[in-house]
mmCIF file of C-alpha atoms in Angstrom:
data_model
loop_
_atom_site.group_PDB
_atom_site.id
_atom_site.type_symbol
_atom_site.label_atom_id
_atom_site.label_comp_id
_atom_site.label_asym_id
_atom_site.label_seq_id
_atom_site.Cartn_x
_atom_site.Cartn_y
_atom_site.Cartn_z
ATOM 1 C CA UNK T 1095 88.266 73.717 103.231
ATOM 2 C CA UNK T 1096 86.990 76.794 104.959
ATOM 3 C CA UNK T 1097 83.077 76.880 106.543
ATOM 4 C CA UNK T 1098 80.628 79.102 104.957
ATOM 5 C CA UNK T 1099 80.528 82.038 107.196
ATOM 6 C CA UNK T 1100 76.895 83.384 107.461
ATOM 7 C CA UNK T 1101 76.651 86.916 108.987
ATOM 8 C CA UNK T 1102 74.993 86.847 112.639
ATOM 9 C CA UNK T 1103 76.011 90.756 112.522
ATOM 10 C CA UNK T 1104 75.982 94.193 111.195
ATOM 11 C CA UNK T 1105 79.917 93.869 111.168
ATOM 12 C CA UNK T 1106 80.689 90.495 109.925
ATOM 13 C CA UNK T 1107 78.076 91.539 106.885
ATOM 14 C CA UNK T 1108 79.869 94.671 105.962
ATOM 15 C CA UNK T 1109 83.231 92.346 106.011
ATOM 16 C CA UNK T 1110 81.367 90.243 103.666
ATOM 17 C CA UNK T 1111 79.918 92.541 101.253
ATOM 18 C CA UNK T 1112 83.568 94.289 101.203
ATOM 19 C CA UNK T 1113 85.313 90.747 99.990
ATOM 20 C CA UNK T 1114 82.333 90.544 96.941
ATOM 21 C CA UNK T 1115 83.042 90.463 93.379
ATOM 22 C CA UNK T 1116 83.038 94.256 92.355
ATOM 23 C CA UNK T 1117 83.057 96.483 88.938
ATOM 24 C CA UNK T 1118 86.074 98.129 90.303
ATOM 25 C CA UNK T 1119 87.995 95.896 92.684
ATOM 26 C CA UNK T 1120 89.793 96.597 95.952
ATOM 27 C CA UNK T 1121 93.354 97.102 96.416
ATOM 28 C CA UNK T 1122 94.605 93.889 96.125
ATOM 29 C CA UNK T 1123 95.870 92.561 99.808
ATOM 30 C CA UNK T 1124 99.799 90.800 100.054
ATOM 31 C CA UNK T 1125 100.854 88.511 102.423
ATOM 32 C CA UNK T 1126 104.647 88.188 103.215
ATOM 33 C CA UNK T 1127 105.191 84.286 104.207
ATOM 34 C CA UNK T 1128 108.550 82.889 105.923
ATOM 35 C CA UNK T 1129 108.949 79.103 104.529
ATOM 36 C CA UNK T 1130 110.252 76.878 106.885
ATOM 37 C CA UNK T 1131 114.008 77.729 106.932
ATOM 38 C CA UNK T 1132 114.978 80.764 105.726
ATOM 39 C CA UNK T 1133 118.175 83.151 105.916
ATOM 40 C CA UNK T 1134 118.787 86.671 107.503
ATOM 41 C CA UNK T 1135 118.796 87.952 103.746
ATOM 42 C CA UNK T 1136 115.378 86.698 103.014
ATOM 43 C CA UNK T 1137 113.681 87.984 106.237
ATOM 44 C CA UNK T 1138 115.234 91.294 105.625
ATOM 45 C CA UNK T 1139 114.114 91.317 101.965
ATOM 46 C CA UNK T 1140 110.891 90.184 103.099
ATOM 47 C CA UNK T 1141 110.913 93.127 106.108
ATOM 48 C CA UNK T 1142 111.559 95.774 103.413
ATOM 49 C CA UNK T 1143 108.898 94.803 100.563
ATOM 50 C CA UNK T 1144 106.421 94.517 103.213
ATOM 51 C CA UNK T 1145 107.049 98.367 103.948
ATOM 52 C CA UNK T 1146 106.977 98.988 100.749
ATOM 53 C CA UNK T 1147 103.531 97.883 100.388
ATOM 54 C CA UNK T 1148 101.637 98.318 103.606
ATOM 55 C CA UNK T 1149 98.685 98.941 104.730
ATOM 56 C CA UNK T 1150 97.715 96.729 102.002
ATOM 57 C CA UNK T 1151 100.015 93.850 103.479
ATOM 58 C CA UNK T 1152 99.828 90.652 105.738
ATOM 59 C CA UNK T 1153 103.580 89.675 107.152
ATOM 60 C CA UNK T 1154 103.718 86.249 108.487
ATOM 61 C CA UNK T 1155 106.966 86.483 111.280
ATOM 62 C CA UNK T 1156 106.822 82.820 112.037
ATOM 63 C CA UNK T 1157 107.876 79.810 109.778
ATOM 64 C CA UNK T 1158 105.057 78.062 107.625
ATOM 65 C CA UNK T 1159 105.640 74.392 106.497
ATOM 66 C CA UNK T 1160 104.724 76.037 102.886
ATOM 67 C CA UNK T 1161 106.279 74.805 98.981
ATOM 68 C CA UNK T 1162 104.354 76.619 96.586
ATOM 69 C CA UNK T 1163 105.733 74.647 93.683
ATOM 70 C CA UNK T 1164 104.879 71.599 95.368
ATOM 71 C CA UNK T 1165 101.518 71.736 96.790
ATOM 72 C CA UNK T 1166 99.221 75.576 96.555
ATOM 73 C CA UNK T 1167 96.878 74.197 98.882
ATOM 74 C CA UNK T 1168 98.336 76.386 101.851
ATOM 75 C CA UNK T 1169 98.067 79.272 99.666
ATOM 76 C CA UNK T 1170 94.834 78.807 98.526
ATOM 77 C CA UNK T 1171 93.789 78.593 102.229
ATOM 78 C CA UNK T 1172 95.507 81.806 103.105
ATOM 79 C CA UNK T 1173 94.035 83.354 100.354
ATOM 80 C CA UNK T 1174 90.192 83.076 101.436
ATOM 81 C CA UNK T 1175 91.316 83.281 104.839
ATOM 82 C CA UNK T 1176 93.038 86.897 104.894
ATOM 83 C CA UNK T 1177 91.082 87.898 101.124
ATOM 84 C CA UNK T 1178 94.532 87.922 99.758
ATOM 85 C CA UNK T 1179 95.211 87.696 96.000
ATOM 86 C CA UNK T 1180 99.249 88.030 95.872
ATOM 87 C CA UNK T 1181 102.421 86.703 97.876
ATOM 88 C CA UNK T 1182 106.149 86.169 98.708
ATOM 89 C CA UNK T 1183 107.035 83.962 100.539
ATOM 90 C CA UNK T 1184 110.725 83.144 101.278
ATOM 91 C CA UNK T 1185 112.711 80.468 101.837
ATOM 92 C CA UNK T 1186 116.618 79.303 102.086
ATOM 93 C CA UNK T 1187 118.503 75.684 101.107
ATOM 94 C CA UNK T 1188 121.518 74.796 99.799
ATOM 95 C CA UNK T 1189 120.285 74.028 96.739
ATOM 96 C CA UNK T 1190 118.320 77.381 96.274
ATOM 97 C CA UNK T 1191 120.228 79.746 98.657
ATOM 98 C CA UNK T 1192 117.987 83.226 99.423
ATOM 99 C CA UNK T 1193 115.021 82.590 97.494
ATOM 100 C CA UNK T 1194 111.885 84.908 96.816
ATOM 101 C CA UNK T 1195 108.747 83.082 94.909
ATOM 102 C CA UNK T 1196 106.147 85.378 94.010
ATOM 103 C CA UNK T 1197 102.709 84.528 93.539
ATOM 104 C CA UNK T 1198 99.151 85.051 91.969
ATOM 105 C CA UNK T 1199 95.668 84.168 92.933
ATOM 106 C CA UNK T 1200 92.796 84.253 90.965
ATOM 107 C CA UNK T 1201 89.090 83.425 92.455
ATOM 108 C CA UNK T 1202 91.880 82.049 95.793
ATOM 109 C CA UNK T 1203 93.132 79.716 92.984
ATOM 110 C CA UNK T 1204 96.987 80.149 92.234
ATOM 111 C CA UNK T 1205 97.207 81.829 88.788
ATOM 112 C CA UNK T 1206 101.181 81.829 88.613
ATOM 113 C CA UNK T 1207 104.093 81.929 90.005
ATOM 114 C CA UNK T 1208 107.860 83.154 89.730
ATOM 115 C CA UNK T 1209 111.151 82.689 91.889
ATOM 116 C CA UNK T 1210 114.183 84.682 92.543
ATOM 117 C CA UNK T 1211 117.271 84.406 94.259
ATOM 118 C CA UNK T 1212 119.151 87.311 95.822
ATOM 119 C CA UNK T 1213 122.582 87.545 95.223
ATOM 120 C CA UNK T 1214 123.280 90.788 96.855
ATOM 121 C CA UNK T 1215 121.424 92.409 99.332
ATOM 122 C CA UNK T 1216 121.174 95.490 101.293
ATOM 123 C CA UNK T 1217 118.482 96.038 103.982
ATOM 124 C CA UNK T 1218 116.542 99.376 103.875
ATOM 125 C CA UNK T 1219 118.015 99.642 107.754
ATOM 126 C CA UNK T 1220 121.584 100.405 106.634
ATOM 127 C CA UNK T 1221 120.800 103.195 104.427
ATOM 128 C CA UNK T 1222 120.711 106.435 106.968
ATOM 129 C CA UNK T 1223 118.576 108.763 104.725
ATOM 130 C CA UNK T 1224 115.039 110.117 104.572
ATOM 131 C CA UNK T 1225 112.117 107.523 103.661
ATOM 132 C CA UNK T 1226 109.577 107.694 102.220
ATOM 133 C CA UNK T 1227 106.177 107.556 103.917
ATOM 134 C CA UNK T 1228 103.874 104.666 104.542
ATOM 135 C CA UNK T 1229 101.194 103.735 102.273
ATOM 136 C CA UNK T 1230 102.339 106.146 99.461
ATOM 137 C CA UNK T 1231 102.778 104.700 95.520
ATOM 138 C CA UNK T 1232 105.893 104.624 93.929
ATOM 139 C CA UNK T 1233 107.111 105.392 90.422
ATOM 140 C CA UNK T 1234 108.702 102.344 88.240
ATOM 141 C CA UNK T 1235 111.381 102.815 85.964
ATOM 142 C CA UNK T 1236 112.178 99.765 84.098
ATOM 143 C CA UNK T 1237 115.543 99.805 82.181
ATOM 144 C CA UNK T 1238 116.366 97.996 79.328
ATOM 145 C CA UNK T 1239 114.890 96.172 75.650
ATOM 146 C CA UNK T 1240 114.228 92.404 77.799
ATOM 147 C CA UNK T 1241 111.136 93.597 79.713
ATOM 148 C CA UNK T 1242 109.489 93.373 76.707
ATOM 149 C CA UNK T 1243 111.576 90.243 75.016
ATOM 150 C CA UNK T 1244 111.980 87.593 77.364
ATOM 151 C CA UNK T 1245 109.259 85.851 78.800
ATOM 152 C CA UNK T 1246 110.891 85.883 82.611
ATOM 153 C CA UNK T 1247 111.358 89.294 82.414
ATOM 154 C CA UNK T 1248 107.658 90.103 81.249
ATOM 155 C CA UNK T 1249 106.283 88.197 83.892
ATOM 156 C CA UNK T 1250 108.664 89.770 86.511
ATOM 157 C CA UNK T 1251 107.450 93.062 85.340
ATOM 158 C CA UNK T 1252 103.923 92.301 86.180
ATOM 159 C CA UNK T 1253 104.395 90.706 89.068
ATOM 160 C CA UNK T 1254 105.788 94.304 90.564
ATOM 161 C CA UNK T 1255 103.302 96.410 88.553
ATOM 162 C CA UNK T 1256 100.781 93.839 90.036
ATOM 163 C CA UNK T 1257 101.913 94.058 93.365
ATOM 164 C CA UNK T 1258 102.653 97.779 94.005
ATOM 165 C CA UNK T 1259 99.549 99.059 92.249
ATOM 166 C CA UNK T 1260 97.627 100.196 94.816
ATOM 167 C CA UNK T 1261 93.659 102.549 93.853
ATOM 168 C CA UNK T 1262 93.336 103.724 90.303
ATOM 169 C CA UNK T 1263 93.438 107.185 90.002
ATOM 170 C CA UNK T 1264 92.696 109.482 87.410
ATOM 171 C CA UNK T 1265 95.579 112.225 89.099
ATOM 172 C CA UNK T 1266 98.493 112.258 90.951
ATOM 173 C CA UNK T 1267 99.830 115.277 92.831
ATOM 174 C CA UNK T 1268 103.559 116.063 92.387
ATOM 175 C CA UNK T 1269 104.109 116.155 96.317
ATOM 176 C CA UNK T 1270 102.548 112.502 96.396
ATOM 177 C CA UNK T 1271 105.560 111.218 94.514
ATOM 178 C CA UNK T 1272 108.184 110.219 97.422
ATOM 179 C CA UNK T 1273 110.125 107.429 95.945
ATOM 180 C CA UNK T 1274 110.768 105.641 92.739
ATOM 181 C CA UNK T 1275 111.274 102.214 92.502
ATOM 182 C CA UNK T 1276 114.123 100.944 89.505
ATOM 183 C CA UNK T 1277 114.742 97.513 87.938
ATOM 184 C CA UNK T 1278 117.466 97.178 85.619
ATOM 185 C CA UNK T 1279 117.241 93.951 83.495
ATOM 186 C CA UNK T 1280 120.980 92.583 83.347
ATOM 187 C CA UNK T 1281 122.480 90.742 79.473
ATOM 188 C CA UNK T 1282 121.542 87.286 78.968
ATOM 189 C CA UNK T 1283 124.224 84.743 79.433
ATOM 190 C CA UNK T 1284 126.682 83.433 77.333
ATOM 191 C CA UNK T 1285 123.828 79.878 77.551
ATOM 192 C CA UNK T 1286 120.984 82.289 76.499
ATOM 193 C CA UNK T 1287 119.515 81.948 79.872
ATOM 194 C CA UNK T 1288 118.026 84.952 81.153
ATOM 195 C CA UNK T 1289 120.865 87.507 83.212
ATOM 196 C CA UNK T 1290 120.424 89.305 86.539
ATOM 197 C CA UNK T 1291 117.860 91.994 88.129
ATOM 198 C CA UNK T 1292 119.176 95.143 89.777
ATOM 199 C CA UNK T 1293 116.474 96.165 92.112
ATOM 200 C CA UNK T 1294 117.098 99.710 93.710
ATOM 201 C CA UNK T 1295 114.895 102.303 95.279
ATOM 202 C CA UNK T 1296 115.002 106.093 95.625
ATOM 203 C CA UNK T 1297 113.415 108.574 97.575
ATOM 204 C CA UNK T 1298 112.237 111.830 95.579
ATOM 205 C CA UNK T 1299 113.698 115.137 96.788
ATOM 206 C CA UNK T 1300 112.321 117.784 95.394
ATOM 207 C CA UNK T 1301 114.841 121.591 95.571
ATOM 208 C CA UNK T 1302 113.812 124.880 94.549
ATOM 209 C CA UNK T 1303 115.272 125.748 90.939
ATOM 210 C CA UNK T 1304 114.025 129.590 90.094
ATOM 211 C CA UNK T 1305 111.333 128.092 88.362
ATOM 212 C CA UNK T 1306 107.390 126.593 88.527
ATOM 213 C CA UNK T 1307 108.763 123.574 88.530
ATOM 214 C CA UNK T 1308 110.775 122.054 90.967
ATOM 215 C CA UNK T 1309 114.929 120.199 90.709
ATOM 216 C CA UNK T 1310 114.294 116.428 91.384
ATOM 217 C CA UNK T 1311 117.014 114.794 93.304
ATOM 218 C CA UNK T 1312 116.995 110.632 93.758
ATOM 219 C CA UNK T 1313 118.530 109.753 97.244
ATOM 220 C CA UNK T 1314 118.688 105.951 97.642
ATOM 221 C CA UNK T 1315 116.546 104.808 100.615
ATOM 222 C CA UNK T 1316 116.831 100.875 100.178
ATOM 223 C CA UNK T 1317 116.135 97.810 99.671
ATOM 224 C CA UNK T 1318 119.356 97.406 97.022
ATOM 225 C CA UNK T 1319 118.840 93.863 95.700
ATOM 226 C CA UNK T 1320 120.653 92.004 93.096
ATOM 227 C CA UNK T 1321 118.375 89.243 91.767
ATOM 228 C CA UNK T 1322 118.488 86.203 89.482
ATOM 229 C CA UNK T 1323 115.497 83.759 87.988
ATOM 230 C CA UNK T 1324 114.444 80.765 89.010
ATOM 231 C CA UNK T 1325 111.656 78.238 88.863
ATOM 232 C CA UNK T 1326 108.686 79.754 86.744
ATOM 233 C CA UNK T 1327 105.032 78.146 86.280
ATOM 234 C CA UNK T 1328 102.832 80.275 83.755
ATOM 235 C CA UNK T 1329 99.358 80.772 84.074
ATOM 236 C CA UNK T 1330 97.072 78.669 81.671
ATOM 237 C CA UNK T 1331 96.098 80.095 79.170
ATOM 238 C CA UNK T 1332 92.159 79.711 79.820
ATOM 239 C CA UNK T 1333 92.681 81.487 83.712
ATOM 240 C CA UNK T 1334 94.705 84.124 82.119
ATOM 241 C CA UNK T 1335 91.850 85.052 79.773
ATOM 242 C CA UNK T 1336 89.654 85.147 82.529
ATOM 243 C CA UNK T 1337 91.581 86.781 84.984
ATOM 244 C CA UNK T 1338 92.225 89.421 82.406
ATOM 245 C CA UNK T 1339 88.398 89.770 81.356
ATOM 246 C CA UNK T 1340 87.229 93.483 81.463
ATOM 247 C CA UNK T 1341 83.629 94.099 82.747
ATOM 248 C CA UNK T 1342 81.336 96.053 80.050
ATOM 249 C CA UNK T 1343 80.694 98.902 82.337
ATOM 250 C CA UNK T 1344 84.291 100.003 82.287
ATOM 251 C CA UNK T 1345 85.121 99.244 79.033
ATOM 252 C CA UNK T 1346 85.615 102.389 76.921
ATOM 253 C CA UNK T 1347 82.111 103.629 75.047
ATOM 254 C CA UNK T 1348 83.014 103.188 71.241
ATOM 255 C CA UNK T 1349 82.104 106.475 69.327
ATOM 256 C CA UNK T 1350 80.637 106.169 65.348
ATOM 257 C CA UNK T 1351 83.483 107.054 62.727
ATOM 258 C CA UNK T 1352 86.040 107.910 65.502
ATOM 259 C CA UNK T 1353 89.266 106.275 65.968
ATOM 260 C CA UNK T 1354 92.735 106.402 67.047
ATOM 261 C CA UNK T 1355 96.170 105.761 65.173
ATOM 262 C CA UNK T 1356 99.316 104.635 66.340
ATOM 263 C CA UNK T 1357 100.629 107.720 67.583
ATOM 264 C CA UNK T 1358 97.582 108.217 70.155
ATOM 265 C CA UNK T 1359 95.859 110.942 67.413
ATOM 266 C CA UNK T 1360 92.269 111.204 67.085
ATOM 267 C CA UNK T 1361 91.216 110.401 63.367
ATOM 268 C CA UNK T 1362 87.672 111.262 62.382
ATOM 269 C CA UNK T 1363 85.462 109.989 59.187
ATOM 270 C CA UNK T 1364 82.653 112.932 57.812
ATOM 271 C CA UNK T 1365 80.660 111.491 55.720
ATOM 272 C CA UNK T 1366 79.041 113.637 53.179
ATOM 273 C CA UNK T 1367 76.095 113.543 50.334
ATOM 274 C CA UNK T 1368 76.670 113.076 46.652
ATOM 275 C CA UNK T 1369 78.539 117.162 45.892
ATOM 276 C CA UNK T 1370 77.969 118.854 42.122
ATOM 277 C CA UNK T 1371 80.949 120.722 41.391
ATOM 278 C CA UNK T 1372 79.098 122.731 39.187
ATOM 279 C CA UNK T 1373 77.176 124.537 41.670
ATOM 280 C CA UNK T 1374 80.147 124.879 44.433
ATOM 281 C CA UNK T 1375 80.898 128.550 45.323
ATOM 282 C CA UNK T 1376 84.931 128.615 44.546
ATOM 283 C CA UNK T 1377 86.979 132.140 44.181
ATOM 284 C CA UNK T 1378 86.113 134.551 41.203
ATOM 285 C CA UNK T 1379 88.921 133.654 39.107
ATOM 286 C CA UNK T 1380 89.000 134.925 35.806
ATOM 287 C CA UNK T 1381 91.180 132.190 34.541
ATOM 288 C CA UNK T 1382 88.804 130.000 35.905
ATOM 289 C CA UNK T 1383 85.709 131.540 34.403
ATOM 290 C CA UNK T 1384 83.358 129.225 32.279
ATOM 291 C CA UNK T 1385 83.292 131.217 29.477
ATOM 292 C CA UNK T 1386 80.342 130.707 26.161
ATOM 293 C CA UNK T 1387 81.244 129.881 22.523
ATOM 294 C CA UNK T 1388 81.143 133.869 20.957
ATOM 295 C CA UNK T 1389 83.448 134.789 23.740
ATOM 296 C CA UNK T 1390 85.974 132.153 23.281
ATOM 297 C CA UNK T 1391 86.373 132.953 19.226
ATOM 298 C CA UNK T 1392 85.977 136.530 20.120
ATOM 299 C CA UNK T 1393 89.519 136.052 22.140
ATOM 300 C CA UNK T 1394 91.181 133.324 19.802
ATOM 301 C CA UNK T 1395 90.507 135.841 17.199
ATOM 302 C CA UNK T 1396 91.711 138.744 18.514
ATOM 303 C CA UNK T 1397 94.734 136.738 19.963
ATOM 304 C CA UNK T 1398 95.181 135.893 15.731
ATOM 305 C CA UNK T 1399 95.891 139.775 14.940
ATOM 306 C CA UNK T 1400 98.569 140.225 18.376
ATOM 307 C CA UNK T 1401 99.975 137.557 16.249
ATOM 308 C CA UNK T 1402 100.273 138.748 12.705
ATOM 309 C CA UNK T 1403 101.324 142.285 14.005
ATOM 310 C CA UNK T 1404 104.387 140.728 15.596
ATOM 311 C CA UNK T 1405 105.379 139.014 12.448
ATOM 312 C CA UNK T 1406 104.921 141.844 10.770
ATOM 313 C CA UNK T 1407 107.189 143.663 13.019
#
């Protein structure tokens, strides 16, 4: 267990106040863990998300006795120690060859937890074309209907949403966009187990085309993984309700008799007093004229002798 740490200093408070709950919360911090035997695969997958996601990242270089499906406790520590709330760590063994688990903290309490093992790898090193710049958030492209079927492939999803989040904005400038990150979900096999995951990642060229906008060009930049599932452990389902609690001062104001279908359109209710028809201005129409009793036998009569001159005819 860690000591309570009472400020003696204008620094050490400012550290403090910084790692307090907040309304909106911090850019969550990742820390990049090497188990205690790993593979030239893993470090260079763990080498290449840690780009991906500093400054916001922590990268361990040196082995940890760590199992995370075994005993958290190390994790937990970590996690108040550095103010962390996600991690990889990776780790090699004959029965789990080139493995990535990724995990969750909520309130530096594991939350859950997912494993992968890389098939096929290819280090960003070996790809001799333009990167993409540190610190900068990428676009997600997630290909095909199992993201949101299978429950691996859900929580895979947002673990990587999770992890490459980064500060909420309300904009995003077109030259801000440097590289795009893809995951293609592979078929299930022929046992109904879940397939592979084709991780790939793009830089963003944008050309001149004649035009206000510019020709987009994807350049592959690296890390190229091919990925397969492992060991899973869910959240329960009371953390996951609190972990996913919204605080009132950012949920949405509801406004009275306004609403929204299914297609995003605003649908609005009038509500309106008790109407007489009677006394509604419509268009002069003389078909539509209310007409009195002398009038009506007037024309009925004179409609009788249009008649009786055509039969006579």
């Amino acid at each position: 267990m860690l000591r309570t740490i009472v400020p003696r200093n204008a620094r050490v408070k400012r550290v403090m106040k910084n790692r307090e709950a907040k309304t909106e919360e911090n850019v969550k911090t990742a820390m990049f863990i090497r188990g205690s035997k790993t593979s030239q695969v893993v470090n260079d997958a763990l080498a290449d998300l840690y780009m991906l996601k500093k400054p916001h990242a922590v990268n361990f270089t040196k082995k940890n006795q760590i199992h995370p499906f075994e005993d958290p406790s190390n994790l937990q520590f970590f996690s108040q120690k550095n103010d962390a709330s996600l991690f990889v760590i990776g780790t090699h063994s004959k029965k789990r060859p080139h493995t990535l688990t990724f995990a969750r903290m909520f309130d530096h309490q594991l939350l859950d937890m997912m494993e992968v093992s890389i098939e096929h790898g290819i280090p960003m090193r070996d790809f001799k074309t333009p990167k993409s710049a540190i610190g900068m958030r990428p676009c997600f492209m997630f290909n095909g209907d199992m993201w949101d079927q299978n429950p691996h492939y859900i929580m895979f999803k947002s673990m990587l949403l999770d992890f490459y989040h980064g500060q909420t904005v309300d904009r995003v400038a077109l030259a801000g966009l440097e590289y795009v990150i893809t995951v293609t979900s592979g078929p299930m096999t022929s046992e109904g187990k879940p397939g592979k995951i084709y991780l790939r990642t793009y830089t963003i060229v944008l050309k001149r085309s004649g035009v206000k906008l510019p020709r987009i060009e994807l350049v592959e930049m690296g890390p190229s993984m091919d990925m397969s599932f492992g060991r899973m452990q869910e959240a329960k389902p009371e953390v996951w309700k609190q972990s996913m609690r919204v605080p009132k001062e950012l949920k949405p104001k509801k406004k009275k008799n306004i609403t929204r279908d299914e297609m995003g359109d605003t649908v609005g209710r009038i509500h309106l007093g008790k109407q007489d028809f009677d006394k509604i201005q419509t268009r002069k129409m003389k078909g539509l004229k209310k007409r009195s009793a002398t009038e009506e036998s007037a024309s009925s009569e004179k409609k009788q002798r249009v008649d009786d001159s055509d039969d006579e005819e």
